[in-house]
Short mmCIF file of C-alpha atoms in Angstrom, two decimals:
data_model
loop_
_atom_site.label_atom_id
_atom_site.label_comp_id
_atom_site.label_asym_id
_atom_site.label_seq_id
_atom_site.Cartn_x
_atom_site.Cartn_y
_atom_site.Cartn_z
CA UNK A 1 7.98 113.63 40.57
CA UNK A 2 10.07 116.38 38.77
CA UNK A 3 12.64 115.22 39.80
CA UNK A 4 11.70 111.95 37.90
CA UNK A 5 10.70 113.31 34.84
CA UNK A 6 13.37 115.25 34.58
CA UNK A 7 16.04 112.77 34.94
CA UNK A 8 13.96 110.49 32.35
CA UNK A 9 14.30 113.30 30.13
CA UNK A 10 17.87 113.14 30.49
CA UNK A 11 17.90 109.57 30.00
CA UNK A 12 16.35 109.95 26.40
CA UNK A 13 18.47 112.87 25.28
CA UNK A 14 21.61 111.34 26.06
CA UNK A 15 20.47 108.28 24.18
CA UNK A 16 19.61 110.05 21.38
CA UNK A 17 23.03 111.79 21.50
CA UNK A 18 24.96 108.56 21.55
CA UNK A 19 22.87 106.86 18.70
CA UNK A 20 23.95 109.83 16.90
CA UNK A 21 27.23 109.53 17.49
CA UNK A 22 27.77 106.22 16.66
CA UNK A 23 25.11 105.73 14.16
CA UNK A 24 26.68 108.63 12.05
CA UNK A 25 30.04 106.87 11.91
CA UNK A 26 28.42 103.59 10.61
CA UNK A 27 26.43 105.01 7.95
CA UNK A 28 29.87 106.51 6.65
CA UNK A 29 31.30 103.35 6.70
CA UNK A 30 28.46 101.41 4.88
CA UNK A 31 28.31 104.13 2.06
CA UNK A 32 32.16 104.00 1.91
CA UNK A 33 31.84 99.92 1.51
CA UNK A 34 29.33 100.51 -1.23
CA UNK A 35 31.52 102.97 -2.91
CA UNK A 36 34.40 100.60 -3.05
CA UNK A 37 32.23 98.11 -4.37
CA UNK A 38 31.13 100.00 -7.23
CA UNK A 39 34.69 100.55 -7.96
CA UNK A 40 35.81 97.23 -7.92
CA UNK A 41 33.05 96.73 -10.42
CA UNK A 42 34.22 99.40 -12.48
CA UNK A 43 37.66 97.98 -12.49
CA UNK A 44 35.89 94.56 -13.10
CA UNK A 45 35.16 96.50 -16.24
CA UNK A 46 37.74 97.98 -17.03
CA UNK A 47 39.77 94.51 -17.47
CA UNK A 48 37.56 92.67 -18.99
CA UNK A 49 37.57 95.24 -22.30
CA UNK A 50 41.12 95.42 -22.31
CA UNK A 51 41.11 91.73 -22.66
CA UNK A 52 38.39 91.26 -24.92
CA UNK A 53 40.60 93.89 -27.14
CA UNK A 54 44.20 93.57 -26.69
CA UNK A 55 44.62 89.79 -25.22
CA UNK A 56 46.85 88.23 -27.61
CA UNK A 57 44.20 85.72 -29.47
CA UNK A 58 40.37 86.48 -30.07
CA UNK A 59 38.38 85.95 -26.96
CA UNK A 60 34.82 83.86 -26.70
CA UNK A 61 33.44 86.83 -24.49
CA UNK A 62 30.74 84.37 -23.48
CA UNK A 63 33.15 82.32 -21.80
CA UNK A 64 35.02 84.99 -20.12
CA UNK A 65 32.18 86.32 -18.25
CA UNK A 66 31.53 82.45 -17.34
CA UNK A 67 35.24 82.25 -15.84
CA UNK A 68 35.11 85.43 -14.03
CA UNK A 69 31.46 83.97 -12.13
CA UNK A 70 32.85 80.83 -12.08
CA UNK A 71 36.23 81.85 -10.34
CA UNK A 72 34.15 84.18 -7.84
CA UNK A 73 32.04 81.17 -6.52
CA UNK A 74 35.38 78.53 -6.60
CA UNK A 75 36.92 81.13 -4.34
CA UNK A 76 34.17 80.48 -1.74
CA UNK A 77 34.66 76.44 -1.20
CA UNK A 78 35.11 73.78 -2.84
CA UNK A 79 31.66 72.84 -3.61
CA UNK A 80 30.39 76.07 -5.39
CA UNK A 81 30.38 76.75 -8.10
CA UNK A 82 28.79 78.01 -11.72
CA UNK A 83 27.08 75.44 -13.43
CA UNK A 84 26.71 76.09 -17.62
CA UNK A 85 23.34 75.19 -19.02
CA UNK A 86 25.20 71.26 -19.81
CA UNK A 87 26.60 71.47 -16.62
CA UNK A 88 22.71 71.94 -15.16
CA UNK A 89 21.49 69.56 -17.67
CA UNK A 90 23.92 66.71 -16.77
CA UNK A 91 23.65 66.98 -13.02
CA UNK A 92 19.44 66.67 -13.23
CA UNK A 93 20.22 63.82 -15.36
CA UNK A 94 22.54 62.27 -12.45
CA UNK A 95 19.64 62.48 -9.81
CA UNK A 96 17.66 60.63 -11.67
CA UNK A 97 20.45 57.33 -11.82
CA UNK A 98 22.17 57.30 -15.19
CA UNK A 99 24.54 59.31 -17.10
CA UNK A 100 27.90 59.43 -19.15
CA UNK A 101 31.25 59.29 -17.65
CA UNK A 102 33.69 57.52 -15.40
CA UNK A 103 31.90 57.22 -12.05
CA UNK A 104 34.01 58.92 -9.28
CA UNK A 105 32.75 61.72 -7.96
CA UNK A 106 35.85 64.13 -6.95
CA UNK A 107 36.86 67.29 -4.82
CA UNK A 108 39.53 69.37 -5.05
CA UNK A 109 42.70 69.51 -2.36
CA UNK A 110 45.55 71.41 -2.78
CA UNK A 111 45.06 72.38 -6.51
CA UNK A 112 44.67 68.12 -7.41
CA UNK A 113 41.66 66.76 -8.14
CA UNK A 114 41.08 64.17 -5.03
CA UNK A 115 38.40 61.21 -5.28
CA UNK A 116 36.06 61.18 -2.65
CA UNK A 117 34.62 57.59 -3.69
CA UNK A 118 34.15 55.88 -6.89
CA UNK A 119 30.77 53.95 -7.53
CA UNK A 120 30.46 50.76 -7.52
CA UNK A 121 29.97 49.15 -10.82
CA UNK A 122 31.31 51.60 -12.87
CA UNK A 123 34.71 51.77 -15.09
CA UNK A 124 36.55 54.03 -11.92
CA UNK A 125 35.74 50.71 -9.60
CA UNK A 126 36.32 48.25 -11.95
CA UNK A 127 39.63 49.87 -13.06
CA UNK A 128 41.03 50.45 -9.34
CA UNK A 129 40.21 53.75 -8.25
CA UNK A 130 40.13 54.09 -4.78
CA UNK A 131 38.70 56.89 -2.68
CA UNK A 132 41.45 59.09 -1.27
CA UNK A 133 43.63 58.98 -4.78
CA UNK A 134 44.63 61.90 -6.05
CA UNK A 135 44.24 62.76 -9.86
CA UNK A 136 47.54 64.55 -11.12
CA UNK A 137 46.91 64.10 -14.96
CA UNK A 138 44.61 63.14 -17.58
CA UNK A 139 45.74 62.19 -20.40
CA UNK A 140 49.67 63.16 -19.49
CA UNK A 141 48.20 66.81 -18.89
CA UNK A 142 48.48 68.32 -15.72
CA UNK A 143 45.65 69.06 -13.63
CA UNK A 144 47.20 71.47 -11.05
CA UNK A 145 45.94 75.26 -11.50
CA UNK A 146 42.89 74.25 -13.29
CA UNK A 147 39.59 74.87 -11.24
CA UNK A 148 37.35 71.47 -10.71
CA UNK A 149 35.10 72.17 -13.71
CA UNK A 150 38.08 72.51 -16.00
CA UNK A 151 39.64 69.37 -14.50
CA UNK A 152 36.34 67.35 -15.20
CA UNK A 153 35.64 68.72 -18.38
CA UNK A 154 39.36 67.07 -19.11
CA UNK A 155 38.18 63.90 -17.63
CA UNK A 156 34.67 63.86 -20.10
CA UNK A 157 34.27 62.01 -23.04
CA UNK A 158 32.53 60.16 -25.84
CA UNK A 159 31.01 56.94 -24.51
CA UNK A 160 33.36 54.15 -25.54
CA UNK A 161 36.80 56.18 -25.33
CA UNK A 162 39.76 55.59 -23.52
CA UNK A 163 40.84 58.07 -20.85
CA UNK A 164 44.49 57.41 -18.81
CA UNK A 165 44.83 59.12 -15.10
CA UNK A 166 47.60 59.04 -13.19
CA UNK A 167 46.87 58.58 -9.79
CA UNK A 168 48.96 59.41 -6.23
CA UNK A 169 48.05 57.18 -3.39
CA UNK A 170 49.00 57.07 -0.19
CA UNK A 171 51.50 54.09 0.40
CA UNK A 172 52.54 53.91 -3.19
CA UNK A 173 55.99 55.42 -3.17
CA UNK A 174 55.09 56.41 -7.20
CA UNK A 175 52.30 57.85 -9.10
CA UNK A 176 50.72 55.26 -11.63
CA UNK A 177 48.87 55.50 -14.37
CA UNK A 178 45.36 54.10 -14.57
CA UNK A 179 43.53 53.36 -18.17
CA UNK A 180 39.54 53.53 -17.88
CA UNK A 181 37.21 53.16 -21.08
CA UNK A 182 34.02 55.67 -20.86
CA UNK A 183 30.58 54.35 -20.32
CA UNK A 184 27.33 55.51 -19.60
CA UNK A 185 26.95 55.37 -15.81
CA UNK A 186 23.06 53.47 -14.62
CA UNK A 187 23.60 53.93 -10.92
CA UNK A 188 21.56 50.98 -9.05
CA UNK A 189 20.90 53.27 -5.57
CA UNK A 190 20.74 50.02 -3.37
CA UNK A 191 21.55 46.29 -4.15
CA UNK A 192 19.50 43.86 -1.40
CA UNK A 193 21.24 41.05 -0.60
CA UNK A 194 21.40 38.34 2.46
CA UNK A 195 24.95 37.18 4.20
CA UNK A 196 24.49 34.23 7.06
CA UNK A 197 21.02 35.14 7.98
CA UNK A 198 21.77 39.26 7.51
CA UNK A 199 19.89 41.84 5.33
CA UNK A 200 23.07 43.73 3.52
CA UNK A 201 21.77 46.90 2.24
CA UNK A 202 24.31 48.18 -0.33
CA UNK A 203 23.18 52.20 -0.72
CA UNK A 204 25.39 53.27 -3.62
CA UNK A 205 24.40 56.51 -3.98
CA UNK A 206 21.31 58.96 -3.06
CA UNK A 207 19.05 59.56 -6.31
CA UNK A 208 15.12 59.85 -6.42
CA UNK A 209 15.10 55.95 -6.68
CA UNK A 210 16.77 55.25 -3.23
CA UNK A 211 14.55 55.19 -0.48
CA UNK A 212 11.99 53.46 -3.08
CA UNK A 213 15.06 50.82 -3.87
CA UNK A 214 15.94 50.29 -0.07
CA UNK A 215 12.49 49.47 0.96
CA UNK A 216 11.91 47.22 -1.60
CA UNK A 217 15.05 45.82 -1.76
CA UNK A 218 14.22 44.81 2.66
CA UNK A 219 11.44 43.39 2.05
CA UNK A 220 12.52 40.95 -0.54
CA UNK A 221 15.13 39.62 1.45
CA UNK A 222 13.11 39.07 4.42
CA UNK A 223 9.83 37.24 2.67
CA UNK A 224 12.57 35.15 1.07
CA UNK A 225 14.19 34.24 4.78
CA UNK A 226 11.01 33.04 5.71
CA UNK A 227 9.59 36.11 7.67
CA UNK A 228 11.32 38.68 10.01
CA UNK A 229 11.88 36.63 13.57
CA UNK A 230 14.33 34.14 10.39
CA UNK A 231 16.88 37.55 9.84
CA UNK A 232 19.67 38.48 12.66
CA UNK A 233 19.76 42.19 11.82
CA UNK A 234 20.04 44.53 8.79
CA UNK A 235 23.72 45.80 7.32
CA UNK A 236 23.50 49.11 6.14
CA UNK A 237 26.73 49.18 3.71
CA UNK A 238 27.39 53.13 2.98
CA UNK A 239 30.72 52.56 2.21
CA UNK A 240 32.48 54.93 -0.73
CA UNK A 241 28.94 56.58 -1.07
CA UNK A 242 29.89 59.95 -2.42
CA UNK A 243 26.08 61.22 -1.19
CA UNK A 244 22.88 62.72 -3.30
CA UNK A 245 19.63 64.60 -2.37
CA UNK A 246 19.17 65.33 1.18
CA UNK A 247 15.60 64.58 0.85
CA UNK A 248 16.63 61.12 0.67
CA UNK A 249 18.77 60.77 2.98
CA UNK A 250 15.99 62.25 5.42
CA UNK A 251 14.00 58.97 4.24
CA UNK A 252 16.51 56.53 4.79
CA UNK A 253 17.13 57.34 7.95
CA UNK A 254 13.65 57.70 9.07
CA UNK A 255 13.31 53.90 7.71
CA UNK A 256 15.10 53.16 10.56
CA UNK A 257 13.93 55.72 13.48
CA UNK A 258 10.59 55.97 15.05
CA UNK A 259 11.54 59.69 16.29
CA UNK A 260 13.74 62.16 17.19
CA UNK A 261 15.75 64.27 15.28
CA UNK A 262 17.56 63.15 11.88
CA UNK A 263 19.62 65.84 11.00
CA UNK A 264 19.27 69.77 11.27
CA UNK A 265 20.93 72.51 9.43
CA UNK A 266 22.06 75.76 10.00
CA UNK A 267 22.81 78.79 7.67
CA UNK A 268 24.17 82.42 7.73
CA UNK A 269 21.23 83.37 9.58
CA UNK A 270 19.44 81.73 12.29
CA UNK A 271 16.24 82.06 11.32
CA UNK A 272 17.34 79.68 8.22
CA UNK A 273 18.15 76.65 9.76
CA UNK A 274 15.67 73.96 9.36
CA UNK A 275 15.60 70.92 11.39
CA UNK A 276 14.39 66.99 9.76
CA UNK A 277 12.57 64.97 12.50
CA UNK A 278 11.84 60.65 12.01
CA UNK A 279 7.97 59.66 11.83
CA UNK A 280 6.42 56.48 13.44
CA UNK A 281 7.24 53.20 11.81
CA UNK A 282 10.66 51.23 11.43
CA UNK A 283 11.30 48.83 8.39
CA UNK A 284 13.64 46.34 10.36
CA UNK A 285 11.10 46.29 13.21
CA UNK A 286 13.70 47.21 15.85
CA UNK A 287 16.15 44.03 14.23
CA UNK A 288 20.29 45.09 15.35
CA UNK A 289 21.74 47.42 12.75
CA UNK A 290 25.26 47.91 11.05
CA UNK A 291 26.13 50.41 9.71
CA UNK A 292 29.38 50.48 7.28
CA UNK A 293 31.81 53.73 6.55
CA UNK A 294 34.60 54.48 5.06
CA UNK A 295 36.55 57.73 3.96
CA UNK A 296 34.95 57.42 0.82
CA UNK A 297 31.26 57.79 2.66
CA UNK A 298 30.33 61.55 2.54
CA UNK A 299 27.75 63.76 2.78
CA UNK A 300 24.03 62.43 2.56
CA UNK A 301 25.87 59.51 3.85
CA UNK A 302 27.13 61.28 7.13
CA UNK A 303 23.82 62.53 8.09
CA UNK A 304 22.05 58.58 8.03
CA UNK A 305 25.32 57.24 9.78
CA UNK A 306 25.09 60.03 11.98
CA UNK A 307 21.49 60.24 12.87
CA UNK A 308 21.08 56.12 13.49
CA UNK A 309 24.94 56.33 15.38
CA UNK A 310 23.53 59.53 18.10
CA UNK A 311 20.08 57.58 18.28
CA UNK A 312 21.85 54.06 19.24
CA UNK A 313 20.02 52.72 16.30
CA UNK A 314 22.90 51.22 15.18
CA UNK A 315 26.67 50.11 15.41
CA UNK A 316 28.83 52.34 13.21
CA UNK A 317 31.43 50.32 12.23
CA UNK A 318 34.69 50.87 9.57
CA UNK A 319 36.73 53.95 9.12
CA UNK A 320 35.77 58.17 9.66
CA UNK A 321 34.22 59.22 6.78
CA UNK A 322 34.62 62.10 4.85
CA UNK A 323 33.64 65.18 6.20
CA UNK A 324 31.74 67.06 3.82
CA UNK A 325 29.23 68.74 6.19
CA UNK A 326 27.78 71.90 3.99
CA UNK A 327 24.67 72.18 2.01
CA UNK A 328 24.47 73.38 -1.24
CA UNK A 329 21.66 75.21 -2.90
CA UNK A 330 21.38 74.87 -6.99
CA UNK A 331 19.60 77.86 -7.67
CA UNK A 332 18.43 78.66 -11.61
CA UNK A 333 20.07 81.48 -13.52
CA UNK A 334 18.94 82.74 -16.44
CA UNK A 335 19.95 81.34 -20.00
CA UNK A 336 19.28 78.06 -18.13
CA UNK A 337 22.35 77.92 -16.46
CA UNK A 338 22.54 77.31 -12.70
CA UNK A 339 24.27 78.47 -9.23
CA UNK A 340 25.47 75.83 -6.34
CA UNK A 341 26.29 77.67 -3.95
CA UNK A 342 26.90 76.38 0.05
CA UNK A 343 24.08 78.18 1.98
CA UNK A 344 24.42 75.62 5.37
CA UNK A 345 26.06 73.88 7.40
CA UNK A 346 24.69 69.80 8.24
CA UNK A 347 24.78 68.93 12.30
CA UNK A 348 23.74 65.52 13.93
CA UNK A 349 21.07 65.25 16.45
CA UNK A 350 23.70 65.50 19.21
CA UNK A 351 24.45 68.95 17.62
CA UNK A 352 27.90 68.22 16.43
CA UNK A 353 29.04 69.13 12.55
CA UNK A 354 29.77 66.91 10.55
CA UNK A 355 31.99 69.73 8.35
CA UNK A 356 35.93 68.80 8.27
CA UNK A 357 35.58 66.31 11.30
CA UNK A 358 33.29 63.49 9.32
CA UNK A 359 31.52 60.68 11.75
CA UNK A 360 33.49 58.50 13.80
CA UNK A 361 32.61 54.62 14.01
CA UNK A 362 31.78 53.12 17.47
CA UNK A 363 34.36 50.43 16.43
CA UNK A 364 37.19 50.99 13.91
CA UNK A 365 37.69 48.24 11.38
CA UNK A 366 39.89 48.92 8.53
CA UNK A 367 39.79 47.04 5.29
CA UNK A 368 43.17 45.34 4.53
CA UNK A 369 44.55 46.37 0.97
CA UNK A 370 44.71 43.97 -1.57
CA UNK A 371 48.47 42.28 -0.95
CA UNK A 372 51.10 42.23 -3.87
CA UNK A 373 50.86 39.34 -6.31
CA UNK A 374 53.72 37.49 -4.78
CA UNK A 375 51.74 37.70 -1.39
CA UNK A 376 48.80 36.19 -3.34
CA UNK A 377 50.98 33.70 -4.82
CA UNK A 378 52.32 32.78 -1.51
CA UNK A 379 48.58 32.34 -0.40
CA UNK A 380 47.94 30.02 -3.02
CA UNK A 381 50.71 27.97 -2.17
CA UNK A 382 49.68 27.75 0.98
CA UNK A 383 46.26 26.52 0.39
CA UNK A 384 47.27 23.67 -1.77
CA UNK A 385 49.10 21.96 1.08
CA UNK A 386 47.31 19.32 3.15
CA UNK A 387 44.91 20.46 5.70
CA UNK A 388 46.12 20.02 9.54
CA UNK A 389 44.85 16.81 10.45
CA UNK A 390 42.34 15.92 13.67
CA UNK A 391 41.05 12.56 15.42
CA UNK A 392 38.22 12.22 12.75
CA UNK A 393 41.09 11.48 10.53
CA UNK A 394 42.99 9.01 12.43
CA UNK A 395 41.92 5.00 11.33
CA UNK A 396 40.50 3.29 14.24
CA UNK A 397 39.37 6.00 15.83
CA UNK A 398 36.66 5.82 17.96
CA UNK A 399 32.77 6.97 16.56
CA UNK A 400 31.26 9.59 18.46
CA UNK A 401 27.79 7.49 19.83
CA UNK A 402 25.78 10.31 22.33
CA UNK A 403 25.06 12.09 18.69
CA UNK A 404 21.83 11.63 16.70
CA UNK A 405 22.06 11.49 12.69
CA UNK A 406 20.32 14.90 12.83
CA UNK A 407 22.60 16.72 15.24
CA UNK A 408 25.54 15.60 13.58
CA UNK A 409 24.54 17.24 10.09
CA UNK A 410 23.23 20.11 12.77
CA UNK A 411 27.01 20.43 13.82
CA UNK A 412 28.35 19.74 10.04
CA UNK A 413 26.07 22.45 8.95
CA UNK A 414 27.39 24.88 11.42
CA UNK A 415 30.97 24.16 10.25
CA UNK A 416 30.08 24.73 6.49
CA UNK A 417 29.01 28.44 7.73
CA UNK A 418 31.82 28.98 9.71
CA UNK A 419 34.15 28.45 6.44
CA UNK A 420 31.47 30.34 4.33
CA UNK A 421 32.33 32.96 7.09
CA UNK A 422 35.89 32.58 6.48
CA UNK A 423 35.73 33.07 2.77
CA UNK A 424 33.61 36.41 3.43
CA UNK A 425 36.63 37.72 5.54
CA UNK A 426 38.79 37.23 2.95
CA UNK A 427 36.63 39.11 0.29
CA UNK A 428 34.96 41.92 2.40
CA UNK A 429 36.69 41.67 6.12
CA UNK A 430 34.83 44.97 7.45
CA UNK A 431 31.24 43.65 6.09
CA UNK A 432 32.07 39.63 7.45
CA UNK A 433 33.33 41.67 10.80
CA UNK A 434 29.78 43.60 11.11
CA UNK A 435 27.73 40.63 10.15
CA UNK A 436 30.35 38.88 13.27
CA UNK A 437 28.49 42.03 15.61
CA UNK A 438 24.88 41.44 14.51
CA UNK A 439 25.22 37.35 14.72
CA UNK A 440 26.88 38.04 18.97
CA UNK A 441 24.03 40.18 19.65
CA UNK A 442 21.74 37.68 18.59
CA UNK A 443 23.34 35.72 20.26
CA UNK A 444 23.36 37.70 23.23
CA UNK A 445 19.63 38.47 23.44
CA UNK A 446 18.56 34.60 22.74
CA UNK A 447 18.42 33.61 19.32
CA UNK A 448 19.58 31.25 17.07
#
């Protein structure tokens, strides 16, 4: 028993030897790193009063300390960043689903200013912009070295005003230059509409109004079709949406799930990661889903596609999207300005992040560029020559007697959606190619 104690005694005073030993060294090197700190401050200091009184021109020092925050958070990634009291102002306005400006919304790669998607309806999309084109100049001024803010604060303007970009894009062996007139942007979240029997939910962006939109926007569609059992399955078009609130994203994707995990996210420390789980109840009653990506689709958009692609709630179809797997965190600062800083990371139920790598589709489907105008022209010339001809054409031909009045304007019917069908490829190919999915597995499991 002596023996025992004494060896336990041991135990404890060697232990308290070796957290001395090592504890000692670390406590020199934390109060070493908090020295160095205090003297980078100091240095901090030291340069900002020789430029606020020997820098060439008169300095706004307002400004300068605005830069120096500004630079610190830029440095992080590309989606902090300081946010001026406008700067706060305008992006609470932009949640809510109308503001002034161009309508892209934009990252920054390789010191350009890069367009992650333009929205639809807005000047951007109706002048061209495409997501994945890079911004080299506004206005014939250069955009490289500038940080984002500076680059957008180029790109603002009085509503009305003319603005001219020019744009690099891949497969265009020259930049162009693109002329857009300023507007004020009213974002319509989601546009309902029905193709050949299928719900197309258009989600533009993610604002307070979304989920409210979406569900509304459903039901319309389907009392006007006559009831549920009349629709072949629901589109979910999140093509070149640049994202929103997480919030809503949550909600849209539980519109869809019954349970199970939507999304989770993870911070700097574990105890800070939160994890989003679906409730009861599905909108589309367990009807096939689509759903449409693109490069342009990032984000809030990456977590539904993600969440309804790892459940096998629906077919992703289209292109990988973005990538853009962090969370950011607006925080409040005092004189009303703000803070976005990235605090998390976004994963999928499966557990895989979304950051840099984007979600995959289950089937690719790329949209085909808009040809040249001689290709066009071509086109046209080809459609005004006659149509190939077949035996209902032929005089004398025999009349086709086993067929009823009604199941001949049956079969006629069925041939005027087929080259409906036709006309969609041409227009949208990747929506026309999911609607092509949900009318097979309808198909498939016994309907009409």
């Amino acid at each position: 028993m002596k023996k025992f104690l004494m060896a336990a005694v041991a135990g404890t005073l060697a232990s308290v030897v070796v957290t001395t030993q090592v504890a000692a060294p670390l406590l020199a090197q934390e109060a070493a790193k908090t020295t160095n700190v205090y003297e980078q401050l100091d240095l901090f200091g030291d340069i900002f009063e020789r430029i606020r009184s020997q820098y060439v021109e008169e300095v706004d020092e307002g400004e300068l300390i605005e830069a120096a925050i500004n630079g610190m958070l830029t440095s992080l990634d590309p989606h902090s960043s300081y946010l001026s009291p406008n700067d706060a102002a305008d992006m609470r306005v932009q949640t809510r689903g109308e503001f002034g400006g161009l309508g892209i919304e934009v990252t920054q790669e390789e010191g350009f200013v890069k367009v992650v998607s333009p929205i639809d309806g807005t000047p951007a999309d109706s002048a061209g912009v495409e997501a994945g084109d890079f911004i080299t100049h506004v206005d014939g001024e250069s955009v490289l070295g500038l940080t984002l803010d500076e680059a957008v604060d180029m790109m603002r303007g009085p509503v009305g005003s003319e603005i001219v970009i020019t744009v690099v894009r891949e497969g265009q062996a020259e930049p162009f230059d693109v002329s857009i007139i300023r507007d004020t942007i009213k974002l319509t979240a989601v546009r309902a509409r029905t193709e050949r029997n299928s719900v197309v939910l258009r989600v533009t962006t993610f604002n307070d109004q979304t989920f409210k939109n979406l569900e509304s926007g459903l039901n319309e569609q389907i009392e006007d079709a006559g009831g549920m059992d009349k629709v072949t399955g629901i589109v979910l078009d999140l093509r070149n949406n640049p994202g929103g609130l997480l919030t809503q994203a949550i909600k849209v994707a539980d519109a869809f799930l019954d349970k199970g995990e939507i999304v989770s996210t993870r911070g700097r420390n574990p105890e800070d990661g939160e994890r989003f789980n679906a409730t009861e109840g599905d909108l589309a009653n367990g009807l096939p889903m689509v759903v449409l990506i693109n490069g342009g689709s990032a984000s809030a958009s990456e977590i539904v596609a993600g969440a309804l692609k790892d459940h096998r709630r629906a077919i992703v179809v289209g292109t990988k999207s973005f990538g853009k797997g962090s969370v950011q965190t607006v925080m409040p600062l005092r004189g009303d300005g703000a803070m976005r800083l990235t605090t998390a990371r976004y994963y999928t139920p499966s557990g895989r992040s979304i950051q840099a790598l984007g979600v995959s589709p289950d089937i690719v489907v790329a949209q085909p560029r808009t040809p040249p105008a001689s290709e066009n022209e071509d086109e046209a010339e080809e459609n005004t020559r006659p149509r190939s001809r077949s035996e209902a054409d032929l005089r004398g031909r025999l009349d086709n007697d086993s067929l009823s009045e009604d199941e001949i304007r049956q079969i006629e019917e069925e041939q005027e959606r087929a080259e409906e069908a036709a006309k969609l490829r041409d227009e949208d190919y990747q929506l026309a190619y999911a609607i092509d999915i949900l009318k097979g597995l309808t198909a498939l499991n016994g309907g009409n």
